[in-house]
Coordinates of C-alpha atoms in Angstrom, one line a residue:
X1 CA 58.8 74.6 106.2
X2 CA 61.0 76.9 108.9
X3 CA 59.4 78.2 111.5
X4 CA 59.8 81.8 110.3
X5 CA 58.6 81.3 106.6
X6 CA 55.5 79.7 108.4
X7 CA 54.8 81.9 110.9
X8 CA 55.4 84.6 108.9
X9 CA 52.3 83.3 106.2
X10 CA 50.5 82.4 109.9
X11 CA 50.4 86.5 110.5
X12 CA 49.8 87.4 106.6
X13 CA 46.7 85.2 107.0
X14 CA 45.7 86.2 110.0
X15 CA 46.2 90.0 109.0
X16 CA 43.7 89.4 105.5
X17 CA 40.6 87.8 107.5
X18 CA 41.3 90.9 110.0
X19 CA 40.9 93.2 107.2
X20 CA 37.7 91.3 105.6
X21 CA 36.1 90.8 109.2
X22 CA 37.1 94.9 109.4
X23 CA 34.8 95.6 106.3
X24 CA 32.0 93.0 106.7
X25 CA 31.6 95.0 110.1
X26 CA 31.0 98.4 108.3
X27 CA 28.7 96.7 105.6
X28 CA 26.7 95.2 108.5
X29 CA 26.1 98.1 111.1
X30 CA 22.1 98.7 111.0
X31 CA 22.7 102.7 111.9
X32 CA 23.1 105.3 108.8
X33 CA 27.3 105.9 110.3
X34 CA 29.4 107.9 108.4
X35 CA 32.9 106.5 108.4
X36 CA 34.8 110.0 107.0
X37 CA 33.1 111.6 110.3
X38 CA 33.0 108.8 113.2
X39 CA 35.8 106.2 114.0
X40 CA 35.8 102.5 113.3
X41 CA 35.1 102.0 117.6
X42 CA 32.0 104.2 116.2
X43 CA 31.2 101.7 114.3
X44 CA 32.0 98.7 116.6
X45 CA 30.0 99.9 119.6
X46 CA 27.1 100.3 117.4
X47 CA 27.0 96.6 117.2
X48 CA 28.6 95.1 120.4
X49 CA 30.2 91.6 120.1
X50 CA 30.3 92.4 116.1
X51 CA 32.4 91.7 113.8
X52 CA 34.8 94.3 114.2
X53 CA 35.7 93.5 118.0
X54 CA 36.6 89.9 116.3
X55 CA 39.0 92.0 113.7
X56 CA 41.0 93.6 116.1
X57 CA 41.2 90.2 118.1
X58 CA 42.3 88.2 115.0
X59 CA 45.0 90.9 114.2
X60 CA 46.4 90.6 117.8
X61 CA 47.0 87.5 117.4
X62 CA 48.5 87.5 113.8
X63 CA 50.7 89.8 115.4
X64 CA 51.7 87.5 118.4
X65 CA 52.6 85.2 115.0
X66 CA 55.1 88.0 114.2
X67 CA 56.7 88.1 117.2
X68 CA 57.3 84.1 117.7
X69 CA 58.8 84.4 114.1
X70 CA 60.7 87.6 114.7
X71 CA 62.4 85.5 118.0
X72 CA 62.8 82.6 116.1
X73 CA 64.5 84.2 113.3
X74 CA 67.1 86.3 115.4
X75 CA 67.8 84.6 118.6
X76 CA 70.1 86.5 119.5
X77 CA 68.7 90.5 119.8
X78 CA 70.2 93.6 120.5
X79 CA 68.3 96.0 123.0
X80 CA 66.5 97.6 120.2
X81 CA 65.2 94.6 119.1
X82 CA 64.1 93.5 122.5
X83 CA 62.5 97.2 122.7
X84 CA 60.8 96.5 119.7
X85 CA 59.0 93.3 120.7
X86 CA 58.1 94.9 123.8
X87 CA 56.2 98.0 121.6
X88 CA 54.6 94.9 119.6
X89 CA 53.6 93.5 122.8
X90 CA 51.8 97.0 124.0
X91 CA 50.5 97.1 120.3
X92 CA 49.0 93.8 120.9
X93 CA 47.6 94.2 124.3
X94 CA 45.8 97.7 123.3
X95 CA 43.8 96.0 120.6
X96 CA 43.1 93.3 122.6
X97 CA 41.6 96.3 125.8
X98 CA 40.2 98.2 122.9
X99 CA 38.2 95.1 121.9
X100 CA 36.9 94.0 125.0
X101 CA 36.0 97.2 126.5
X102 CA 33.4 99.5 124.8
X103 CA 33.9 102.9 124.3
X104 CA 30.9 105.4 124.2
X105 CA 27.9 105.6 121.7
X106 CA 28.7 108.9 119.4
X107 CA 27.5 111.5 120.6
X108 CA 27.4 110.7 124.5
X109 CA 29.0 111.3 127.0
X110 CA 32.8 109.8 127.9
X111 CA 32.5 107.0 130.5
X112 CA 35.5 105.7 132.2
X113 CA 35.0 102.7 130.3
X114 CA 35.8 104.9 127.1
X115 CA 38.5 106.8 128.3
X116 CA 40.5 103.3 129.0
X117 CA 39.3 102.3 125.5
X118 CA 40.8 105.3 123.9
X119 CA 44.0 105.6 126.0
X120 CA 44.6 102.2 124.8
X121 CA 44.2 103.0 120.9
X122 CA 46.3 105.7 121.9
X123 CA 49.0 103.6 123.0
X124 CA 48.8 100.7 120.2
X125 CA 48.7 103.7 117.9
X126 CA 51.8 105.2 118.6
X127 CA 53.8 101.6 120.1
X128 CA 53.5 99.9 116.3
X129 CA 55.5 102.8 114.5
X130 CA 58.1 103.4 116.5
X131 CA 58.5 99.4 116.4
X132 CA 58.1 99.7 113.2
X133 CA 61.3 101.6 113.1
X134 CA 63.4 100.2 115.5
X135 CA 62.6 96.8 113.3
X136 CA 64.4 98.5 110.0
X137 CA 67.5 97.9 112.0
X138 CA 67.4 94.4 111.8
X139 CA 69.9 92.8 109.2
X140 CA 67.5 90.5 108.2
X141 CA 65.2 92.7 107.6
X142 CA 67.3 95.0 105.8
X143 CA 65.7 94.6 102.5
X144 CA 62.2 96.3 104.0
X145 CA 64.2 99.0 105.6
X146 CA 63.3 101.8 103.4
X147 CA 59.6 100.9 103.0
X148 CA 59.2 100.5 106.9
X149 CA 60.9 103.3 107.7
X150 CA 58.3 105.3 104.9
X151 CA 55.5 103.5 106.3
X152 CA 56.6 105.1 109.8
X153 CA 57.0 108.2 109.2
X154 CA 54.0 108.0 107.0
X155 CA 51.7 106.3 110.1
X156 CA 53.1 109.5 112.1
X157 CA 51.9 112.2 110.1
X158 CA 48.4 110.4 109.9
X159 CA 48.5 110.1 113.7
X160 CA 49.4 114.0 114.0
X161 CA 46.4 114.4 111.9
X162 CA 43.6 112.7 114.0
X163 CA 45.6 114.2 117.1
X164 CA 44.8 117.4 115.5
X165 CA 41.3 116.2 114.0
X166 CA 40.1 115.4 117.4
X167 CA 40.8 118.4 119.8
X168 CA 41.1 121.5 117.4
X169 CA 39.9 120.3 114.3
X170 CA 36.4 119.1 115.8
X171 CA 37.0 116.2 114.3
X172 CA 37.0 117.1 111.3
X173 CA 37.2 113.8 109.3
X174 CA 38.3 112.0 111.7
X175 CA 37.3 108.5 110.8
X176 CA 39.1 109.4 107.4
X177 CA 42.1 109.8 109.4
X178 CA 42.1 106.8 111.6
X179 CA 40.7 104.3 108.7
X180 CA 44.3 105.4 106.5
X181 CA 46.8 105.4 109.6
X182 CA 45.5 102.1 110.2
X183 CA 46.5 101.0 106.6
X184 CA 49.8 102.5 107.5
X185 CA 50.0 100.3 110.4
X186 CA 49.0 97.2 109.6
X187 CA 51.5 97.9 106.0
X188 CA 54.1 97.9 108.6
X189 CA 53.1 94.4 110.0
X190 CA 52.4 92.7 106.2
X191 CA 55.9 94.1 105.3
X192 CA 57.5 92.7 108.3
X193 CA 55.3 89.4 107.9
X194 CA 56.6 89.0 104.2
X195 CA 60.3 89.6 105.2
X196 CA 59.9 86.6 106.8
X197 CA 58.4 84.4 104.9
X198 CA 61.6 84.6 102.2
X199 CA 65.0 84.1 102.9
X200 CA 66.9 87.1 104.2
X201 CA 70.5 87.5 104.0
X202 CA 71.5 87.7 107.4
X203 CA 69.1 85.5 108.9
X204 CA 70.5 82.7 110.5
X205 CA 68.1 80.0 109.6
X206 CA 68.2 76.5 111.8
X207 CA 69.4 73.2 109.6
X208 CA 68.7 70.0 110.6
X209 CA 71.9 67.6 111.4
X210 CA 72.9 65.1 108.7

């Protein structure tokens, strides 16, 4: 099997236990949380070392997949590519600081501890779209331009709305918000991930010597 096909099925299955660990953690948090009103690190510091934290762990690292099999299918990159990987990289690592460090029980005060927890949802927030885009580009990906590029654009406006949900709007269904931009997002990776699990015209794709 090449290595893109694989590792592209690698970050697909990696991406599906995310999303089941994802819900398992809402079914299992003891407190009466309202997930239209408070966001899913609501729900995750409700029950420390839960299931959640695991989620957005496992989806790192179906996303470090991705990136081995986005390499390995284009060896050769232009800077946009290479800017891309780099936006997947700060996607990866602000899941990863998001997971490990707690941010603050819901109605509490901010600690410094939850400030660094939601700059760095902040920043894997917006680094996955514009990779996202910047990844349409690529002629071997070509085929998902049109739906990553919607997906963006889509992911944007949802951002704009919890931007807008949590300073003016009072936060105003907030966990609404956040639940369907990460949908958006993680489309963005599944659509990506599948490209590469099917031959792609474009993609050069290693053959072993007679």
């Amino acid at each position: 099997m090449p290595v893109t096909r694989s590792t592209g099925l690698l970050a697909l299955g990696g991406i599906a236990l995310a999303a089941l660990l994802a819900v398992i953690g809402h079914l299992e948090v003891n407190d009466d949380l309202n997930p239209w009103a408070l966001t899913i690190s609501d729900f995750a510091v409700s029950d420390r070392g839960g299931v959640i934290d695991v989620a957005m762990v496992v989806l790192a690292l179906a996303t470090v997949a991705l990136l081995y099999g986005l390499r390995h299918a284009s060896p050769s990159r232009p800077r946009s590519g290479r800017t891309a990987e780099l936006l997947l990289g700060a996607w990866v690592g602000g899941l990863l600081l998001a997971a490990a460090v707690p941010t603050n029980e819901p109605g509490t005060a901010m600690t410094t501890a939850a400030y660094l927890h939601r700059y760095a949802s902040v920043i894997a927030f917006l680094a996955l779209p514009v990779a996202g885009w910047l990844l349409a580009r690529r002629p071997d990906l070509t085929p998902a331009a049109r739906t990553l590029r919607a997906l963006v654009l889509l992911s944007l406006a949802l951002a704009a709305a919890m931007i807008w949900s949590a300073y003016p709007g009072d936060r105003m269904l907030i966990g609404l918000a956040e639940r369907l931009l990460i949908l958006a997002e993680v489309a963005v990776l599944v659509t990506v991930a599948t490209s590469l699990t099917r031959p792609a015209r474009g993609r050069v794709t290693p053959t072993r010597a007679a």
